[in-house]
XYZ file of C-alpha atoms in Angstrom:
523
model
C 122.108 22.166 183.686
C 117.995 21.432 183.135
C 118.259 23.593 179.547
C 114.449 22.977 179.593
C 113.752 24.621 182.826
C 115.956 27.109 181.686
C 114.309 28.467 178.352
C 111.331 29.924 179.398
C 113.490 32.843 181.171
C 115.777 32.486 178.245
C 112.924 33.716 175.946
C 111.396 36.094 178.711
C 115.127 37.652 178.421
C 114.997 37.933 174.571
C 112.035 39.040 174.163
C 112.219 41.834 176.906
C 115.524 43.092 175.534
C 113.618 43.002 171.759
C 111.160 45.241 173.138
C 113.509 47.590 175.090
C 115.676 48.331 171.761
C 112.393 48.266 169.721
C 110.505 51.293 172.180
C 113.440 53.237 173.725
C 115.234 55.983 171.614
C 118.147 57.708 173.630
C 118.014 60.618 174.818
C 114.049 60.722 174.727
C 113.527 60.710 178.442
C 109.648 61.721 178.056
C 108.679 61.277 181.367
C 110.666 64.464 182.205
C 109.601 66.565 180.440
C 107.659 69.586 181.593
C 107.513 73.681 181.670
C 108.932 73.944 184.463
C 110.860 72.007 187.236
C 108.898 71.513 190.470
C 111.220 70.922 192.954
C 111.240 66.772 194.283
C 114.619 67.483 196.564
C 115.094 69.548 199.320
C 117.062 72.751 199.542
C 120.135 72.543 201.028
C 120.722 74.919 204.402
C 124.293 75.804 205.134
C 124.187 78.252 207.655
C 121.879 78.411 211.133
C 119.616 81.477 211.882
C 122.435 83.074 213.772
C 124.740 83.340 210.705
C 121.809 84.451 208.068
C 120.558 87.305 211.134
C 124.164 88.668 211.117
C 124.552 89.014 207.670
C 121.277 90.634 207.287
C 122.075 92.869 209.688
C 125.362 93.776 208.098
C 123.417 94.393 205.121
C 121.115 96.572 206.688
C 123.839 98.258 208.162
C 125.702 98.808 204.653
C 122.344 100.860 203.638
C 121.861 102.791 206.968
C 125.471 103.871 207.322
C 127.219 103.807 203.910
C 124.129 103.829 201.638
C 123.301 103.437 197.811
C 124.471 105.865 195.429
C 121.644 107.304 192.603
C 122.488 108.471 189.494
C 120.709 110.486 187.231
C 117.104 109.328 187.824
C 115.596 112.222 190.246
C 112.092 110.424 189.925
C 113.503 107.218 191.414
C 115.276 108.982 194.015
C 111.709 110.558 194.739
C 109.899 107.776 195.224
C 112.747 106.634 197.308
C 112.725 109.539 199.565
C 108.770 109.743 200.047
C 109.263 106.073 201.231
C 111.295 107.139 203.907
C 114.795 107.185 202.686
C 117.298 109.661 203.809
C 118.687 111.449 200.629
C 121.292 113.497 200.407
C 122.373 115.409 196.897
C 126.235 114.782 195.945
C 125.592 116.799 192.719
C 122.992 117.840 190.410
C 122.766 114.075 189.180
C 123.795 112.445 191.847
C 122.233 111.180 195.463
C 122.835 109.194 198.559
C 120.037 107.297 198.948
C 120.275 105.450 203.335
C 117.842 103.223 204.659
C 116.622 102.723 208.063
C 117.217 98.932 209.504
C 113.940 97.084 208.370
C 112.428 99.850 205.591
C 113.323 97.493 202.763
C 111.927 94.516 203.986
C 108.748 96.161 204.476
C 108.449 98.265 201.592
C 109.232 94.241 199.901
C 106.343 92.721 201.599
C 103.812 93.476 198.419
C 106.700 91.778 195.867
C 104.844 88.169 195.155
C 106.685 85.426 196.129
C 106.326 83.292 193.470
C 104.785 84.784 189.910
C 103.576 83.507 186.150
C 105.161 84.711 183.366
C 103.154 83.564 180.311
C 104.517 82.186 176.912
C 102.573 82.572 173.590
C 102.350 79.033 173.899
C 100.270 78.592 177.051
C 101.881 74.988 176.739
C 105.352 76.661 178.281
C 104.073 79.363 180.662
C 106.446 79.196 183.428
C 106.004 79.264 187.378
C 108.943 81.740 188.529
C 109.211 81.139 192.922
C 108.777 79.008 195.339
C 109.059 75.000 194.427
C 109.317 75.990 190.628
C 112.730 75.836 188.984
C 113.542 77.506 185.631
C 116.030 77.114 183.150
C 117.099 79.933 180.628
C 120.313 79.774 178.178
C 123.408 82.438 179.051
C 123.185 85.637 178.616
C 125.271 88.473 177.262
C 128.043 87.146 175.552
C 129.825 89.690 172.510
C 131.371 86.229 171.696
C 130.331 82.722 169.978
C 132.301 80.425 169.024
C 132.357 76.848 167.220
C 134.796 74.260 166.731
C 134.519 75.180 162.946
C 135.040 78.365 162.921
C 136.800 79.627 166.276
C 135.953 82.805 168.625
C 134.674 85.494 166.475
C 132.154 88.326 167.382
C 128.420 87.229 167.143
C 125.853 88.373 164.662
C 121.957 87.894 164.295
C 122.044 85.037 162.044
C 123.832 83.750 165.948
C 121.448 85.330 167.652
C 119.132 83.339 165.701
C 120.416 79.839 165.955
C 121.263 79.748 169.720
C 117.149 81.005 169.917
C 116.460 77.678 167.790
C 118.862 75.753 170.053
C 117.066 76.272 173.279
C 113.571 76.418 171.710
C 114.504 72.605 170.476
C 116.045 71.666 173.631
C 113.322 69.895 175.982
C 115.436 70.823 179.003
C 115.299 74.762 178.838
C 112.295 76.425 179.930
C 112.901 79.844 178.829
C 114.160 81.786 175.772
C 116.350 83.740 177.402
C 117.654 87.346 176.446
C 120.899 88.431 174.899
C 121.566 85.006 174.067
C 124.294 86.917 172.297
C 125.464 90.434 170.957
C 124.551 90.608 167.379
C 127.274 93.317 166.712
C 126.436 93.355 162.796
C 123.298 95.318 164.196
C 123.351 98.875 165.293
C 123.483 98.724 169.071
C 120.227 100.820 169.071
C 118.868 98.960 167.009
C 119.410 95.655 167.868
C 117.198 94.870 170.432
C 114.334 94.746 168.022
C 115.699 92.312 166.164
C 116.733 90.204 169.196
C 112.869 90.615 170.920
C 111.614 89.929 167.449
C 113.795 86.553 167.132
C 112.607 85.147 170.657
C 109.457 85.698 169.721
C 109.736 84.431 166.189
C 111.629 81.540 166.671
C 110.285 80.245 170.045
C 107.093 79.995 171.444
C 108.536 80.241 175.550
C 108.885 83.057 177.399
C 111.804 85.622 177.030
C 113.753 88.483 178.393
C 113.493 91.964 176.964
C 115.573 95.008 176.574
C 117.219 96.809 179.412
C 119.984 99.044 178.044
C 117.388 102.045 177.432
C 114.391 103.123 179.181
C 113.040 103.508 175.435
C 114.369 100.149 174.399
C 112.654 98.778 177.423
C 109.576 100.196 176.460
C 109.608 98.996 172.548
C 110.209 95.390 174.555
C 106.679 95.587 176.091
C 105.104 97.515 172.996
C 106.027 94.366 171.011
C 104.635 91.815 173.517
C 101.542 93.939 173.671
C 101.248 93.471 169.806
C 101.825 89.618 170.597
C 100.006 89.013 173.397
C 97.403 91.832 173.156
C 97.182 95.213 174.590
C 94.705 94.073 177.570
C 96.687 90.638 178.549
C 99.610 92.103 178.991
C 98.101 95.361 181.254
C 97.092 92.133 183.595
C 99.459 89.326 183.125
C 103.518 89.244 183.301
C 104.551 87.966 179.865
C 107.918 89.550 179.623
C 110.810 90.364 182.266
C 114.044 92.491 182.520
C 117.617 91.753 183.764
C 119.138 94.571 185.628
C 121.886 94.433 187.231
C 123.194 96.790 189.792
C 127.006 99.013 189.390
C 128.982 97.693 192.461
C 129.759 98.637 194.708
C 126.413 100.489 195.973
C 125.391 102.169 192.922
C 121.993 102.707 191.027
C 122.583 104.078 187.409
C 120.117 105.686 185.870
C 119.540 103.837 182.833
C 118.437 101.092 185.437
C 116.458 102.647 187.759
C 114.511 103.762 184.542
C 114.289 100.571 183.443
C 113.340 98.919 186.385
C 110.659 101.597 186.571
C 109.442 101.305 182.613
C 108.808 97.463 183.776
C 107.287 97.665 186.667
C 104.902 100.430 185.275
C 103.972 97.984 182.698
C 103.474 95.062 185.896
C 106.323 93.706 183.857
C 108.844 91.117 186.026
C 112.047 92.141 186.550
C 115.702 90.800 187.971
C 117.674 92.901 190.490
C 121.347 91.099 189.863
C 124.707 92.409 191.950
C 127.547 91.355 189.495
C 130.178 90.867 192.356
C 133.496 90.493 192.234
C 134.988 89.450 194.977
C 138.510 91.584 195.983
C 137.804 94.339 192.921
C 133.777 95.564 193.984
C 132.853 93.778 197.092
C 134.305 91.680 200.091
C 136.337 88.301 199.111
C 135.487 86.812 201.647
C 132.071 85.180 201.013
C 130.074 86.419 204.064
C 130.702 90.089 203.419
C 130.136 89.101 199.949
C 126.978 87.997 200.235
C 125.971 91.309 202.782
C 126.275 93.667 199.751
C 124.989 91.435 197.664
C 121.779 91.004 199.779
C 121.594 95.134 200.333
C 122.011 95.756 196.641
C 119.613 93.591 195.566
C 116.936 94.574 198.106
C 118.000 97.928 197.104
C 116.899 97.322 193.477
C 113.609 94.989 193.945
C 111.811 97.874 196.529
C 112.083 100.022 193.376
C 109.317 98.046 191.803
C 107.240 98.103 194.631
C 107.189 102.011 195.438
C 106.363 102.376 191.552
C 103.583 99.436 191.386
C 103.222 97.149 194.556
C 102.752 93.328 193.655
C 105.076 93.923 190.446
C 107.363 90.902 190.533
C 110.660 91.272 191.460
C 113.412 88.837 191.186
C 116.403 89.075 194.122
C 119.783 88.091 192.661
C 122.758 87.247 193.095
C 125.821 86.927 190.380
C 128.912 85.999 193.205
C 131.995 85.456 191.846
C 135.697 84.780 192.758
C 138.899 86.418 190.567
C 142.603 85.223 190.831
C 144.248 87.541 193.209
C 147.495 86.739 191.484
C 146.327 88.261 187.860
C 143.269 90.150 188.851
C 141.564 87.955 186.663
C 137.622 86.798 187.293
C 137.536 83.360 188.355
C 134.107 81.063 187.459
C 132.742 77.726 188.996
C 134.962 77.861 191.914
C 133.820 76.493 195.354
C 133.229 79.683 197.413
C 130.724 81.686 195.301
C 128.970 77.752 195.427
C 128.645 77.942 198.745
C 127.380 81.762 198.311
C 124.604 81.069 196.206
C 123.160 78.400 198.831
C 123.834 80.734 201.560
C 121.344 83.765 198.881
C 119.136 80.651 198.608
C 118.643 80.774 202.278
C 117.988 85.075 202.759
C 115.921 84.799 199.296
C 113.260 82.118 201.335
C 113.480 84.637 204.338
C 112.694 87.597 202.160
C 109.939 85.252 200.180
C 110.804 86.563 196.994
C 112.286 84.547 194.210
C 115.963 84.119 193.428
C 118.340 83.950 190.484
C 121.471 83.034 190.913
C 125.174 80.896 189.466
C 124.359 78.815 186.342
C 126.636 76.763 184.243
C 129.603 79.247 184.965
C 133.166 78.386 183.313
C 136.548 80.496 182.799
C 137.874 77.416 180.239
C 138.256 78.702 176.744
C 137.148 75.115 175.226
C 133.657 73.000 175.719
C 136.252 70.369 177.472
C 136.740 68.950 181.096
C 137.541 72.211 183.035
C 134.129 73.616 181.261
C 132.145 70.879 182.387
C 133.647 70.322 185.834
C 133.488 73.845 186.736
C 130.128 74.352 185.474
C 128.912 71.526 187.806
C 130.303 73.054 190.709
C 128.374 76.563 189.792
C 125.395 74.850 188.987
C 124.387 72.456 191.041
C 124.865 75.182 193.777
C 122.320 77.126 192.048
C 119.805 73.764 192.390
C 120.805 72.948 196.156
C 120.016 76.618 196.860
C 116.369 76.803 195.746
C 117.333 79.231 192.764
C 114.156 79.912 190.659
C 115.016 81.074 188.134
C 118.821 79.937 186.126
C 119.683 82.161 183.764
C 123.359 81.069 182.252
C 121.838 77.337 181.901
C 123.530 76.594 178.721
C 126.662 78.028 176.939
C 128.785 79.792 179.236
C 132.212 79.552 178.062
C 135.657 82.075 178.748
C 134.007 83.830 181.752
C 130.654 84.907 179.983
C 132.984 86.524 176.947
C 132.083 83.354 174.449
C 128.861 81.779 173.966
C 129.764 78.445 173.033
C 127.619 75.988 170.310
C 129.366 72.745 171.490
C 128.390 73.932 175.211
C 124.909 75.222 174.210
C 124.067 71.470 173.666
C 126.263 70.056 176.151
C 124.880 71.869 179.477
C 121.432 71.070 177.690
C 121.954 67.596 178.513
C 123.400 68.351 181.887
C 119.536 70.326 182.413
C 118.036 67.190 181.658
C 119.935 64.889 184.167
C 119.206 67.620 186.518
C 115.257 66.806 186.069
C 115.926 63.869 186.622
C 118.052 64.822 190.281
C 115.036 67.208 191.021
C 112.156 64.807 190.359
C 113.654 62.996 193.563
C 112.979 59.508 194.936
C 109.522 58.381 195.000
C 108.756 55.277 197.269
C 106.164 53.229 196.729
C 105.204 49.624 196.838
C 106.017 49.662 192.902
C 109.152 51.081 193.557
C 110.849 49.036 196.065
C 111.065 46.556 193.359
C 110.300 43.652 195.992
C 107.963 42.097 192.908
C 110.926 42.184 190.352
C 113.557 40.415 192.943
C 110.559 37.505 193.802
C 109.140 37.006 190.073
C 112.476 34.689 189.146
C 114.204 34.233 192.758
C 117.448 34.100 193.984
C 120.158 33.788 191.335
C 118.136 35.104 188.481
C 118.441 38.160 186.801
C 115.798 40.694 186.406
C 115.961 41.669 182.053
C 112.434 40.028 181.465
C 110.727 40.628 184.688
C 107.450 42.735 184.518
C 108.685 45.064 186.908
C 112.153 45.914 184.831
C 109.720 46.242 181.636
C 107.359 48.271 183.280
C 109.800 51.083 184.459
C 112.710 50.423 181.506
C 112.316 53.778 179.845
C 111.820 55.851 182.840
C 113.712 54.105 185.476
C 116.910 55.939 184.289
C 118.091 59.324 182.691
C 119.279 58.461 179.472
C 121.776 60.882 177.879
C 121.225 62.200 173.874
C 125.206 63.116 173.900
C 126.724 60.714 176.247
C 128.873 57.305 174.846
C 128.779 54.888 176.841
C 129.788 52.305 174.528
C 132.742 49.721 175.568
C 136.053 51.391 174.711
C 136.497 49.186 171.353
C 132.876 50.287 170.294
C 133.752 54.107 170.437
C 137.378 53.417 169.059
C 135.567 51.746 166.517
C 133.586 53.828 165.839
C 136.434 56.628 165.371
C 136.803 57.695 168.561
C 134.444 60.819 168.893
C 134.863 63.163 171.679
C 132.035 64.884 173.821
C 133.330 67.985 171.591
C 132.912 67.080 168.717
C 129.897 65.054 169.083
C 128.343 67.968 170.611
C 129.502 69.489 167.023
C 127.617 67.296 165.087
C 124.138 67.626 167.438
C 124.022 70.823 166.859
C 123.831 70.943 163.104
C 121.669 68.598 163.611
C 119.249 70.431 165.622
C 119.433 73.570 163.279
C 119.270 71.668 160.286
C 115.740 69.964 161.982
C 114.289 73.038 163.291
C 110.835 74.156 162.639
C 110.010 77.494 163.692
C 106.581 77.370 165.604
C 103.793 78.592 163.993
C 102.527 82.551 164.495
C 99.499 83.754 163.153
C 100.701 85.906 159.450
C 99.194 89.353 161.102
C 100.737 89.291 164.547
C 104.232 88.579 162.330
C 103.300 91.400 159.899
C 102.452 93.857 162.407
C 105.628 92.752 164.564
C 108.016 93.706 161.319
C 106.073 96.686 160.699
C 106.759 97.868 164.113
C 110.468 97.204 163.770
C 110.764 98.955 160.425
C 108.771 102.102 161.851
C 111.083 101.924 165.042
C 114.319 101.636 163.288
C 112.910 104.414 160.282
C 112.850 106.527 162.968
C 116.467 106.801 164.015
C 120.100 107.110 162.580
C 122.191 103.845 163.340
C 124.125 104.514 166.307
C 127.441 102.237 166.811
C 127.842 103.178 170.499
C-alpha cells in the first residue's frame, strides 16, 4: 500500500470527523426549525371524484332528510332559519334544524381558507390552511401520568409543566388548550388559570375556553388585555375547540360558544368526536358522511354570525372494539378516514384538523408509538392544518403522558424533516462528493459531506443509536425512561419568556376580580 499517497485523505478524514463532533450537538437540527410547517410533500389522494361526490351527497342528504338537532340556543337556531333552514320545534328548547342540498356550502363560501392566528411573540404567529401545517400538544386529558409517580388526576402545577414542555419543544407550534384538567381548581374557575398559564408560560398561540359562553368570553377579555383591545377587534389571536354531540346534535353551550368567538372574529374548530358502531356508521365511508355534515353544520354558524370569521372543519374518526365496546385509537381505518376529510376539506377550501398522535396503550412503550404513527402520519398525508393531539396522547385521551409529551415531540421533528421534502439541485445530487476522491474512496472529508453534515440528516435528541455494548454499557436505558430523564431536564431548564410587569399585573387582577365574583362550583 503507497501509505504516502494515502495520508493526505487520512488527515482530510480526521480532521472532518474533528470538526463534525466539535460543531454538531444532537438533537439540534436548526435548519428545521420554523413557526410553522410549510408543506414540501404532496397530499396523498385516496379516493377519485366519484367516491368524494357520493359521500358529499350522502352528507347533504343526512341534513336535508334527517337533519341537525338544536338545543337550547333559539338565537342560533334564528340565524339558522333566516338563512334558509327548515326548522321545526321538538320542544320549547329543542329544534330540527334541515338543510337544502348545497345551502351549506354556500353559506361557507365567506369562511377563509387559510387564516393567521397571532402569538404575543410575532416570532411564532402561525399560518392555519392551505400549505401550512401546525402542531399543538393533546388536549383534554383528566389524567397525567409519569413513570414516577403513576396515573393520578392532574392539577395546575400539571397544567403548568406540560405548558413549559411544548413552549421548550422546537417542534410544536402551538400552546395548545386543556393540555390537561387541573381538577385541584374549581371547574368554573379553572379556565382562568389555564388561559393565564398559556399565556404566562409561552409566548405561541393558544386555545381558549369553550365549556361556557361566559368562560369563552373571559378567554377573549384576557387576550384583549394581552394583545390590546383594538388588535384583537382586527386580528385572530385566540381560537376555540368545539366539538359537536353525535350523532346530529348542536348543544347549546356550543352553539353559544361558537357564536361568542365568532362575534369576537375569534377562530374556531368544528370537531365530530365519532365513534364508529356507538354514534355514527363503522364503516368508514358513512363515517366520514356525518362527519362531513356535522362539521359543515357547525363552521356555517360562524359565518351567518360574522362572515370571513375563520372556521376550522374537523374531523376526530375513530374505531372501538366491537367485542368490549371499547374505543379503539391509531388503528388503520380512521387513517384512511382522515386522508379521505383531507380530500372534502380542499374541496370545501377551508382548513382541517384532524387524528394526531392517537394511542389506547396505557404505557409510553411500543404499542404507543406504533399506533401513534399510524394516526399521525395520516393526519400529514391528508393535508391536516392544524394537529391538535401532537404530543402526549396516552390510554385513549384519558392520560396525558410526560414520557410521551417528549417522545411524540421528537417524532414532530422527524416529521419536519419528512415535510421539508426532497430538494434537487446540482448541490444535491452529490455528483461533486462521489468525484472529489474517486472510485473506492469514502466520502468523511469531502467538501460536499462537510458542507451538508449537520443538515443532511434528522438527528434525534431521544433516540440511541449506540452499538448494543455502548447502550448496555451504558446501563441499558430505555426510550421510557430516557424520555424520563429529558423531561426533568427540560423543566428544570425552563425560562419563562419575558411579559411586560403591567400586562402580568393586570392579567392577575382580572383573574382575582373574575373568580371574587363567584362561589367555587365543583360541577
Amino acid at each position: 500500500m503507497d501509505t504516502l499517497k494515502d495520508a493526505p485523505a487520512a488527515r482530510r478524514t480526521r480532521r472532518g470527523r474533528s470538526q463534525m463532533t466539535r460543531s454538531a450537538e444532537p438533537g439540534q437540527n436548526l435548519h428545521l426549525r420554523v413557526p410553522f410547517i410549510t408543506r414540501g410533500i404532496p397530499t396523498y389522494d385516496l379516493l377519485g371524484d366519484e367516491a368524494l361526490t357520493r359521500i358529499e351527497a350522502t352528507a347533504d342528504r343526512i341534513l336535508a332528510e334527517i337533519g341537525i338537532e338544536m338545543r337550547e340556543d333559539p338565537e342560533a337556531v334564528r340565524l339558522y332559519r333566516e338563512a334558509g333552514a327548515d326548522v321545526t320545534e321538538i320542544s320549547a328548547e329543542a329544534w330540527n334544524v334541515r338543510f337544502e342540498p348545497g345551502m351549506l356550502r354556500e353559506i361557507l363560501r365567506t369562511a377563509p381558507g387559510r387564516f393567521t392566528q397571532h402569538a404575543r411573540n410575532p416570532a411564532n404567529t402561525v399560518e392555519i390552511g392551505g400549505d401550512a401545517t401546525v402542531f399543538a400538544p393533546s388536549y383534554g386529558s383528566p389524567f397525567v401520568m409519569d413513570l414516577d409517580n403513576g396515573r393520578r388526576y392532574g392539577t395546575i402545577a400539571d397544567f403548568e409543566n406540560l405548558v413549559k414542555l411544548a413552549q421548550s419543544s422546537p417542534w410544536l407550534h402551538h400552546s395548545g388548550g386543556t393540555i390537561c384538567e387541573p381538577t385541584d381548581v374549581p371547574v368554573n374557575k379553572r379556565h382562568l388559570d389555564m388561559v393565564y398559564a398559556h399565556m404566562r408560560y409561552s409566548d405561541r398561540a393558544f386555545l381558549g375556553s369553550i365549556t361556557a359562553p361566559e368562560r369563552a368570553a373571559d378567554s377573549i377579555d384576557m387576550c384583549r388585555i394581552l394583545f390590546g383591545a383594538d388588535f384583537v377587534d382586527e386580528n385572530c389571536v385566540i381560537m376555540g375547540n368545539f366539538n359537536t354531540t353525535s350523532p346530529l346534535v348542536l348543544d347549546g353551550v356550543t352553539t353559544q360558544g361558537i357564536r361568542t368567538y365568532a362575534e369576537a372574529g375569534q377562530a374556531s374548530i368544528h370537531l365530530p368526536f365519532l365513534l364508529g358502531g356507538a354514534v355514527s356508521p363503522l364503516t368508514m365511508a358513512g363515517s366520514v358522511a356525518q362527519c362531513l355534515a356535522e362539521s359543515m353544520s357547525s363552521c356555517a354558524l360562524t359565518q351567518l354570525v360574522r362572515p370571513g370569521a375563520p372556521a376550522v372543519l374537523a374531523g376526530f374518526l375513530s374505531s372501538m372494539s366491537l367485542r368490549t365496546g371499547s374505543p379503539t385509537f391509531g388503528t388503520p381505518e380512521p387513517a384512511l378516514g382522515s386522508l379521505v376529510m383531507g380530500q372534502l376539506a380542499r374541496r370545501l377550501n377551508l382548513p382541517l384538523r384532524c387524528a394526531g398522535n392517537f394511542s389506547t396503550s396505557k404505557q409510553p412503550d411500543g404499542q404507543a408509538m406504533q399506533q401513534s404513527m399510524m394516526s399521525m402520519m395520516s393526519a400529514i398525508q391528508g393535508g391536516a392544518n392544524f394537529i391538535l393531539h401532537s404530543a402526549g396522547f396516552l390510554d385513549g385521551l384519558l392520560s396525558m403522558s410526560y414520557e410521551k409529551f417528549v417522545m411524540d415531540c421528537d417524532m414532530a421533528g422527524a416529521l419536519h424533516a419528512y415535510m421539508k421534502g426532497v430538494e434537487v439541485s446540482d448541490d444535491t445530487l452529490g455528483f461533486d462528493a462521489l468525484a472529489q476522491n474517486g472510485p473506492g474512496e469514502h466520502l468523511f472529508g469531502t467538501d460536499h459531506t462537510l458542507r451538508h453534515y449537520q443538515t443532511a440528516y434528522w438527528d434525534s435528541a431521544l433516540n440511541d443509536d449506540q452499538p448494543f455494548e455502548t447502550w448496555m454499557d451504558q446501563g441499558g436505558i430505555d426510550s421510557a425512561q430516557r424520555a424520563n430523564r429529558r423531561w426533568k431536564e427540560i423543566l428544570n431548564t425552563y425560562e419563562a419568556p419575558p411579559m411586560d410587569e403591567a400586562t402580568d399585573e393586570a392579567l392577575r387582577d382580572y383573574i382575582a376580580i373574575k373568580k371574587a365574583s363567584m362561589p367555587d362550583g365543583w360541577y
